[in-house]
Amino acid sequence: TQLLEQSPQFLSIQEGENLTVYCNSSSVFSSLQWYRQEPGEGPVLLVTVVTGGEVKKLKRLTFQFGDARKDSSLHITAAQPGDTGLYLCAGGLIQGAQKLVFGQGTRLTINP
Amino acid sequence: DTGVSQDPRHKITKRGQNVTFRCDPISEHNRLYWYRQTLGQGPEFLTYFQNEAQLEKSRLLSDRFSAERPKGSFSTLEIQRTEQGDSAMYLCASSLGVAGGETQYFGPGTRLLVL
């Protein structure tokens, strides 16, 4: 069973369009991290959110942590081909050693 | 650049052979994690160290797997008698270990192919 469900798993859109990726769970997390991963490389951290309802912006990317700390979203405005990649959400469990539980990822393709 | 480093980046081995991977974390980080990622999936937790102590192991970590962090700095992950199902990307991450909002930084990974 997947503790974190990401949707959609695949998304292909045109340059300039907006998109939202969702990360949902029935579990409560102490923190939620978003990573971007290129083929053959390790995940690169985009953002960490820790407070329920928190919103963080990174240029054209907006990240939100749900009020109950069970879900998160990533919104990209005016997508560009350079945004193409695998986006992973990862939740830090409250109990235990802060090991991360990952979603299965969203593979995003931005077409010029 | 003082990020997390992993060696080797790629390893091809024959079934039944032993392999060892190394991870060098960010220097001031006291927590070190190992994850495994198979094609089309997100990474899965394998084990975790606080300084030199191995504090948690996943059920994914069979008896053929062993990890060490002898001086609380670099870590090694050894797989004995490799099987084709061990083929995956092995990722190492490190963190400062601050409670709440802890951020893990990943290395580039070691891609293992067992023939």
Short mmCIF file of N, CA and C in Angstrom, two decimals, chain A residues 5-6 16 23 28 44 73 98 102 110 112:
data_model
loop_
_atom_site.label_atom_id
_atom_site.label_comp_id
_atom_site.label_asym_id
_atom_site.label_seq_id
_atom_site.Cartn_x
_atom_site.Cartn_y
_atom_site.Cartn_z
N GLU A 5 -0.02 9.19 -1.94
CA GLU A 5 -0.51 9.05 -3.30
C GLU A 5 -0.30 10.35 -4.05
N GLN A 6 0.44 10.27 -5.14
CA GLN A 6 0.65 11.45 -5.96
C GLN A 6 -0.20 11.35 -7.21
N GLY A 16 3.75 27.45 -21.10
CA GLY A 16 2.89 28.58 -20.79
C GLY A 16 1.65 28.20 -19.99
N CYS A 23 -0.49 15.60 -3.64
CA CYS A 23 0.15 14.57 -2.82
C CYS A 23 -0.78 14.35 -1.63
N VAL A 28 -0.69 11.69 9.07
CA VAL A 28 -0.23 13.04 9.40
C VAL A 28 1.29 13.05 9.38
N VAL A 44 16.66 16.27 -5.90
CA VAL A 44 17.15 17.58 -5.47
C VAL A 44 16.01 18.30 -4.76
N SER A 73 0.27 20.27 -2.16
CA SER A 73 0.14 20.50 -3.59
C SER A 73 1.30 21.34 -4.08
N GLN A 98 12.29 10.29 11.47
CA GLN A 98 12.12 11.23 10.38
C GLN A 98 12.49 10.62 9.03
N PHE A 102 7.93 8.37 0.46
CA PHE A 102 7.80 9.03 -0.83
C PHE A 102 6.53 8.62 -1.56
N ILE A 110 6.98 19.31 -20.33
CA ILE A 110 6.51 20.59 -20.86
C ILE A 110 6.97 20.68 -22.31
N PRO A 112 7.52 22.51 -25.90
CA PRO A 112 7.72 23.88 -26.40
C PRO A 112 6.61 24.29 -27.35
#
